[in-house]
C-alpha cells in the first residue's frame, strides 16, 4: 500500500490501482454520510479531483494519486457511505484505476514514510 500527502492510499494488483482514503483521513472527517465515486471510463491525471466524500463535519475532494482510466467506481458506497469509516483501507475503497505510468506508484510514500509524515501534522 502506498500513500499521498492528501491521505489517499493506493494498492496495486498488476496494472490496476485500487484507491481510497486513509484511516487517518476517515477518522479526521468523522461520520461519512455521502460518497460520489467516478464512473468507469473516466480518464484522470495525477492530482485530479475524481471523487467526493462528505461527512457531518465537511465535504472533501478525493484526488487521483496516479494517472489512468477508471475501470470501476465503488457503487456500494452510494447506499453505505459509512463503509468508509468502518473499513477505509479495505471495503471503503473509492475507485479502481488502470495505471498509465507505473513510476507514479513508486513516487508515493510507503506505510513507514506515511506514518512518519503523520507525525509532522
Short mmCIF file of N, CA and C in Angstrom, two decimals:
data_model
loop_
_atom_site.label_atom_id
_atom_site.label_comp_id
_atom_site.label_asym_id
_atom_site.label_seq_id
_atom_site.Cartn_x
_atom_site.Cartn_y
_atom_site.Cartn_z
N UNK A 1 0.85 -1.18 0.00
CA UNK A 1 0.00 0.00 0.00
C UNK A 1 0.89 1.24 0.00
N UNK A 2 0.52 2.23 -0.81
CA UNK A 2 1.25 3.50 -0.90
C UNK A 2 0.29 4.63 -0.55
N UNK A 3 0.83 5.77 -0.16
CA UNK A 3 0.02 6.89 0.33
C UNK A 3 0.47 8.22 -0.27
N UNK A 4 -0.49 9.19 -0.33
CA UNK A 4 -0.17 10.55 -0.75
C UNK A 4 -0.22 11.47 0.46
N UNK A 5 0.30 12.68 0.30
CA UNK A 5 0.22 13.68 1.37
C UNK A 5 -1.20 14.18 1.56
N UNK A 6 -2.09 13.90 0.60
CA UNK A 6 -3.51 14.26 0.73
C UNK A 6 -4.31 13.13 1.37
N UNK A 7 -3.62 12.08 1.82
CA UNK A 7 -4.21 10.96 2.57
C UNK A 7 -5.02 9.98 1.72
N UNK A 8 -4.69 9.90 0.42
CA UNK A 8 -5.24 8.81 -0.38
C UNK A 8 -4.28 7.63 -0.27
N UNK A 9 -4.83 6.43 -0.42
CA UNK A 9 -3.98 5.23 -0.47
C UNK A 9 -4.19 4.54 -1.81
N UNK A 10 -3.18 3.77 -2.19
CA UNK A 10 -3.20 3.02 -3.44
C UNK A 10 -2.69 1.62 -3.16
N UNK A 11 -3.41 0.63 -3.65
CA UNK A 11 -2.95 -0.76 -3.60
C UNK A 11 -2.98 -1.27 -5.03
N UNK A 12 -1.83 -1.76 -5.51
CA UNK A 12 -1.71 -2.14 -6.91
C UNK A 12 -1.72 -3.65 -7.06
N UNK A 13 -2.50 -4.10 -8.06
CA UNK A 13 -2.55 -5.50 -8.44
C UNK A 13 -2.40 -5.53 -9.96
N UNK A 14 -1.21 -5.90 -10.44
CA UNK A 14 -0.94 -5.83 -11.87
C UNK A 14 -0.88 -4.37 -12.29
N UNK A 15 -1.74 -3.96 -13.24
CA UNK A 15 -1.77 -2.56 -13.66
C UNK A 15 -3.03 -1.84 -13.15
N UNK A 16 -3.71 -2.45 -12.18
CA UNK A 16 -4.91 -1.85 -11.59
C UNK A 16 -4.60 -1.35 -10.18
N UNK A 17 -4.86 -0.06 -9.96
CA UNK A 17 -4.65 0.54 -8.64
C UNK A 17 -6.01 0.76 -7.98
N UNK A 18 -6.20 0.17 -6.82
CA UNK A 18 -7.40 0.44 -6.01
C UNK A 18 -7.06 1.65 -5.15
N UNK A 19 -7.98 2.63 -5.09
CA UNK A 19 -7.72 3.90 -4.43
C UNK A 19 -8.80 4.19 -3.39
N UNK A 20 -8.38 4.70 -2.24
CA UNK A 20 -9.31 5.13 -1.21
C UNK A 20 -8.66 6.19 -0.35
N UNK A 21 -9.29 6.50 0.79
CA UNK A 21 -8.69 7.45 1.73
C UNK A 21 -8.18 6.68 2.94
N UNK A 22 -7.14 7.22 3.55
CA UNK A 22 -6.50 6.54 4.68
C UNK A 22 -7.39 6.55 5.93
N UNK A 23 -7.05 5.68 6.86
CA UNK A 23 -7.74 5.65 8.15
C UNK A 23 -7.63 7.00 8.83
N UNK A 24 -6.47 7.63 8.73
CA UNK A 24 -6.27 8.95 9.32
C UNK A 24 -7.29 9.95 8.76
N UNK A 25 -7.47 9.95 7.43
CA UNK A 25 -8.41 10.87 6.80
C UNK A 25 -9.85 10.56 7.21
N UNK A 26 -10.20 9.27 7.21
CA UNK A 26 -11.56 8.88 7.60
C UNK A 26 -11.85 9.29 9.04
N UNK A 27 -10.87 9.10 9.93
CA UNK A 27 -11.05 9.50 11.33
C UNK A 27 -11.21 11.02 11.45
N UNK A 28 -10.43 11.76 10.66
CA UNK A 28 -10.49 13.23 10.72
C UNK A 28 -11.83 13.74 10.18
N UNK A 29 -12.38 13.08 9.18
CA UNK A 29 -13.66 13.50 8.61
C UNK A 29 -14.82 13.28 9.57
N UNK A 30 -14.75 12.24 10.36
CA UNK A 30 -15.89 11.88 11.21
C UNK A 30 -16.86 11.02 10.41
N UNK A 31 -18.12 11.00 10.82
CA UNK A 31 -19.11 10.11 10.19
C UNK A 31 -19.38 10.51 8.74
N UNK A 32 -19.01 9.63 7.82
CA UNK A 32 -19.23 9.87 6.40
C UNK A 32 -20.70 9.61 6.08
N UNK A 33 -21.33 10.58 5.38
CA UNK A 33 -22.76 10.49 5.07
C UNK A 33 -23.05 10.42 3.57
N UNK A 34 -22.05 10.73 2.73
CA UNK A 34 -22.26 10.71 1.27
C UNK A 34 -20.92 10.51 0.58
N UNK A 35 -20.92 9.67 -0.47
CA UNK A 35 -19.73 9.47 -1.28
C UNK A 35 -20.15 9.49 -2.74
N UNK A 36 -19.41 10.22 -3.55
CA UNK A 36 -19.61 10.22 -5.00
C UNK A 36 -18.35 9.65 -5.63
N UNK A 37 -18.48 8.52 -6.30
CA UNK A 37 -17.32 7.88 -6.93
C UNK A 37 -17.36 8.12 -8.44
N UNK A 38 -16.21 8.01 -9.10
CA UNK A 38 -16.18 8.27 -10.55
C UNK A 38 -16.78 7.13 -11.36
N UNK A 39 -17.21 7.48 -12.56
CA UNK A 39 -17.77 6.50 -13.50
C UNK A 39 -16.64 5.77 -14.21
N UNK A 40 -16.86 4.50 -14.53
CA UNK A 40 -15.92 3.75 -15.34
C UNK A 40 -15.75 4.45 -16.68
N UNK A 41 -14.53 4.46 -17.19
CA UNK A 41 -14.24 5.10 -18.47
C UNK A 41 -13.68 6.50 -18.34
N UNK A 42 -13.79 7.10 -17.15
CA UNK A 42 -13.26 8.45 -16.93
C UNK A 42 -11.74 8.38 -16.91
N UNK A 43 -11.10 9.28 -17.64
CA UNK A 43 -9.64 9.38 -17.62
C UNK A 43 -9.25 10.42 -16.59
N UNK A 44 -8.29 10.09 -15.74
CA UNK A 44 -7.84 11.02 -14.71
C UNK A 44 -6.33 11.22 -14.81
N UNK A 45 -5.90 12.42 -14.47
CA UNK A 45 -4.48 12.72 -14.35
C UNK A 45 -4.12 12.74 -12.88
N UNK A 46 -2.87 12.47 -12.58
CA UNK A 46 -2.42 12.52 -11.19
C UNK A 46 -2.75 13.90 -10.62
N UNK A 47 -3.40 13.91 -9.46
CA UNK A 47 -3.76 15.17 -8.80
C UNK A 47 -5.15 15.67 -9.12
N UNK A 48 -5.84 15.07 -10.11
CA UNK A 48 -7.21 15.47 -10.43
C UNK A 48 -8.16 15.10 -9.30
N UNK A 49 -9.14 15.96 -9.04
CA UNK A 49 -10.23 15.59 -8.15
C UNK A 49 -11.10 14.60 -8.91
N UNK A 50 -11.31 13.41 -8.33
CA UNK A 50 -12.09 12.41 -9.06
C UNK A 50 -13.21 11.79 -8.25
N UNK A 51 -13.33 12.16 -6.98
CA UNK A 51 -14.40 11.66 -6.13
C UNK A 51 -14.67 12.70 -5.04
N UNK A 52 -15.82 12.54 -4.38
CA UNK A 52 -16.20 13.46 -3.29
C UNK A 52 -16.64 12.63 -2.10
N UNK A 53 -16.22 13.05 -0.92
CA UNK A 53 -16.67 12.41 0.31
C UNK A 53 -17.19 13.51 1.24
N UNK A 54 -18.39 13.29 1.78
CA UNK A 54 -18.98 14.26 2.70
C UNK A 54 -19.23 13.59 4.04
N UNK A 55 -18.93 14.35 5.09
CA UNK A 55 -19.18 13.85 6.44
C UNK A 55 -20.04 14.86 7.18
N UNK A 56 -20.33 14.56 8.43
CA UNK A 56 -21.09 15.51 9.23
C UNK A 56 -20.28 16.78 9.48
N UNK A 57 -18.95 16.70 9.31
CA UNK A 57 -18.08 17.85 9.54
C UNK A 57 -17.76 18.65 8.29
N UNK A 58 -17.54 17.96 7.15
CA UNK A 58 -17.03 18.66 5.97
C UNK A 58 -17.24 17.84 4.71
N UNK A 59 -17.07 18.51 3.58
CA UNK A 59 -17.04 17.84 2.28
C UNK A 59 -15.62 17.97 1.75
N UNK A 60 -15.10 16.91 1.17
CA UNK A 60 -13.74 16.93 0.66
C UNK A 60 -13.65 16.26 -0.69
N UNK A 61 -12.77 16.78 -1.52
CA UNK A 61 -12.47 16.12 -2.78
C UNK A 61 -11.47 15.01 -2.50
N UNK A 62 -11.51 13.99 -3.32
CA UNK A 62 -10.52 12.91 -3.29
C UNK A 62 -9.75 13.04 -4.60
N UNK A 63 -8.42 13.02 -4.50
CA UNK A 63 -7.57 13.28 -5.66
C UNK A 63 -6.95 11.98 -6.17
N UNK A 64 -6.82 11.91 -7.49
CA UNK A 64 -6.22 10.73 -8.11
C UNK A 64 -4.73 10.71 -7.80
N UNK A 65 -4.25 9.66 -7.14
CA UNK A 65 -2.83 9.58 -6.82
C UNK A 65 -1.98 9.15 -8.02
N UNK A 66 -2.64 8.64 -9.05
CA UNK A 66 -1.96 8.20 -10.27
C UNK A 66 -2.85 8.53 -11.47
N UNK A 67 -2.23 8.63 -12.63
CA UNK A 67 -2.97 8.86 -13.87
C UNK A 67 -3.44 7.53 -14.45
N UNK A 68 -4.57 7.59 -15.16
CA UNK A 68 -5.06 6.39 -15.81
C UNK A 68 -6.53 6.49 -16.12
N UNK A 69 -7.13 5.33 -16.37
CA UNK A 69 -8.55 5.26 -16.69
C UNK A 69 -9.28 4.52 -15.58
N UNK A 70 -10.35 5.13 -15.09
CA UNK A 70 -11.18 4.49 -14.07
C UNK A 70 -11.83 3.26 -14.71
N UNK A 71 -11.63 2.10 -14.09
CA UNK A 71 -12.27 0.88 -14.59
C UNK A 71 -13.47 0.49 -13.74
N UNK A 72 -13.53 1.04 -12.51
CA UNK A 72 -14.67 0.75 -11.64
C UNK A 72 -14.73 1.77 -10.51
N UNK A 73 -15.95 2.26 -10.24
CA UNK A 73 -16.19 3.06 -9.04
C UNK A 73 -16.90 2.15 -8.04
N UNK A 74 -16.68 2.38 -6.76
CA UNK A 74 -17.29 1.54 -5.73
C UNK A 74 -18.74 1.98 -5.51
N UNK A 75 -19.65 1.43 -6.33
CA UNK A 75 -21.06 1.81 -6.28
C UNK A 75 -21.71 1.51 -4.93
N UNK A 76 -21.17 0.54 -4.19
CA UNK A 76 -21.75 0.17 -2.89
C UNK A 76 -21.69 1.34 -1.90
N UNK A 77 -20.77 2.29 -2.10
CA UNK A 77 -20.65 3.41 -1.16
C UNK A 77 -21.83 4.37 -1.25
N UNK A 78 -22.54 4.38 -2.37
CA UNK A 78 -23.71 5.27 -2.51
C UNK A 78 -24.77 4.94 -1.47
N UNK A 79 -25.00 3.64 -1.24
CA UNK A 79 -26.02 3.25 -0.27
C UNK A 79 -25.44 2.94 1.11
N UNK A 80 -24.12 2.84 1.21
CA UNK A 80 -23.49 2.54 2.51
C UNK A 80 -22.21 3.36 2.68
N UNK A 81 -22.34 4.72 2.72
CA UNK A 81 -21.15 5.56 2.85
C UNK A 81 -20.37 5.32 4.14
N UNK A 82 -21.06 4.79 5.16
CA UNK A 82 -20.39 4.54 6.45
C UNK A 82 -19.29 3.49 6.33
N UNK A 83 -19.27 2.75 5.21
CA UNK A 83 -18.20 1.78 4.97
C UNK A 83 -16.84 2.47 4.97
N UNK A 84 -16.79 3.73 4.54
CA UNK A 84 -15.53 4.48 4.53
C UNK A 84 -14.98 4.59 5.95
N UNK A 85 -15.85 4.79 6.94
CA UNK A 85 -15.40 4.87 8.33
C UNK A 85 -15.07 3.49 8.88
N UNK A 86 -15.89 2.50 8.56
CA UNK A 86 -15.73 1.15 9.12
C UNK A 86 -14.49 0.44 8.58
N UNK A 87 -14.17 0.64 7.29
CA UNK A 87 -13.06 -0.08 6.67
C UNK A 87 -12.44 0.79 5.57
N UNK A 88 -11.83 1.93 5.96
CA UNK A 88 -11.34 2.89 4.96
C UNK A 88 -10.26 2.33 4.04
N UNK A 89 -9.45 1.41 4.53
CA UNK A 89 -8.36 0.89 3.73
C UNK A 89 -8.66 -0.53 3.24
N UNK A 90 -9.96 -0.82 3.13
CA UNK A 90 -10.41 -2.13 2.63
C UNK A 90 -11.65 -1.93 1.77
N UNK A 91 -12.82 -2.34 2.31
CA UNK A 91 -14.08 -2.27 1.56
C UNK A 91 -14.53 -0.84 1.26
N UNK A 92 -13.93 0.14 1.93
CA UNK A 92 -14.29 1.54 1.71
C UNK A 92 -13.54 2.20 0.56
N UNK A 93 -12.97 1.41 -0.34
CA UNK A 93 -12.25 1.97 -1.50
C UNK A 93 -13.20 2.78 -2.38
N UNK A 94 -12.63 3.71 -3.14
CA UNK A 94 -13.43 4.62 -3.98
C UNK A 94 -13.45 4.19 -5.44
N UNK A 95 -12.29 3.82 -5.98
CA UNK A 95 -12.22 3.51 -7.41
C UNK A 95 -11.05 2.61 -7.72
N UNK A 96 -11.15 1.95 -8.87
CA UNK A 96 -10.04 1.17 -9.41
C UNK A 96 -9.63 1.85 -10.71
N UNK A 97 -8.32 2.11 -10.83
CA UNK A 97 -7.78 2.85 -11.97
C UNK A 97 -6.75 1.99 -12.69
N UNK A 98 -6.89 1.89 -14.02
CA UNK A 98 -5.86 1.23 -14.84
C UNK A 98 -4.72 2.24 -14.98
N UNK A 99 -3.60 1.93 -14.35
CA UNK A 99 -2.47 2.86 -14.25
C UNK A 99 -1.80 3.05 -15.61
N UNK A 100 -1.58 4.32 -15.99
CA UNK A 100 -0.92 4.59 -17.27
C UNK A 100 0.59 4.77 -17.12
N UNK A 101 1.07 5.09 -15.91
CA UNK A 101 2.51 5.27 -15.68
C UNK A 101 2.88 4.67 -14.32
N UNK A 102 3.42 3.46 -14.35
CA UNK A 102 3.74 2.74 -13.11
C UNK A 102 4.75 3.48 -12.24
N UNK A 103 5.56 4.35 -12.81
CA UNK A 103 6.55 5.08 -12.00
C UNK A 103 5.88 6.01 -11.00
N UNK A 104 4.63 6.41 -11.27
CA UNK A 104 3.92 7.27 -10.32
C UNK A 104 3.65 6.54 -9.00
N UNK A 105 3.50 5.23 -9.04
CA UNK A 105 3.28 4.45 -7.82
C UNK A 105 4.52 4.52 -6.92
N UNK A 106 5.69 4.35 -7.55
CA UNK A 106 6.94 4.35 -6.79
C UNK A 106 7.21 5.69 -6.11
N UNK A 107 6.64 6.77 -6.64
CA UNK A 107 6.85 8.10 -6.08
C UNK A 107 6.03 8.34 -4.81
N UNK A 108 5.06 7.46 -4.53
CA UNK A 108 4.21 7.62 -3.36
C UNK A 108 4.90 7.07 -2.10
N UNK A 109 4.43 7.49 -0.94
CA UNK A 109 5.01 7.05 0.34
C UNK A 109 4.58 5.63 0.68
N UNK A 110 5.52 4.85 1.23
CA UNK A 110 5.14 3.55 1.78
C UNK A 110 4.57 3.76 3.18
N UNK A 111 4.14 2.69 3.83
CA UNK A 111 3.49 2.82 5.15
C UNK A 111 4.38 3.52 6.16
N UNK A 112 5.65 3.16 6.22
CA UNK A 112 6.57 3.76 7.20
C UNK A 112 6.73 5.26 6.94
N UNK A 113 6.89 5.64 5.69
CA UNK A 113 7.06 7.06 5.35
C UNK A 113 5.77 7.83 5.66
N UNK A 114 4.61 7.21 5.38
CA UNK A 114 3.34 7.88 5.66
C UNK A 114 3.15 8.05 7.17
N UNK A 115 3.47 7.03 7.95
CA UNK A 115 3.36 7.13 9.41
C UNK A 115 4.25 8.25 9.92
N UNK A 116 5.46 8.37 9.36
CA UNK A 116 6.38 9.45 9.73
C UNK A 116 5.79 10.81 9.35
N UNK A 117 5.21 10.89 8.16
CA UNK A 117 4.58 12.13 7.68
C UNK A 117 3.48 12.57 8.65
N UNK A 118 2.67 11.62 9.12
CA UNK A 118 1.56 11.96 10.04
C UNK A 118 2.07 12.61 11.32
N UNK A 119 3.28 12.29 11.75
CA UNK A 119 3.82 12.88 12.97
C UNK A 119 4.15 14.36 12.80
N UNK A 120 4.23 14.82 11.53
CA UNK A 120 4.57 16.22 11.27
C UNK A 120 3.34 17.11 11.16
N UNK A 121 2.16 16.53 11.21
CA UNK A 121 0.93 17.31 11.02
C UNK A 121 0.44 17.93 12.32
#
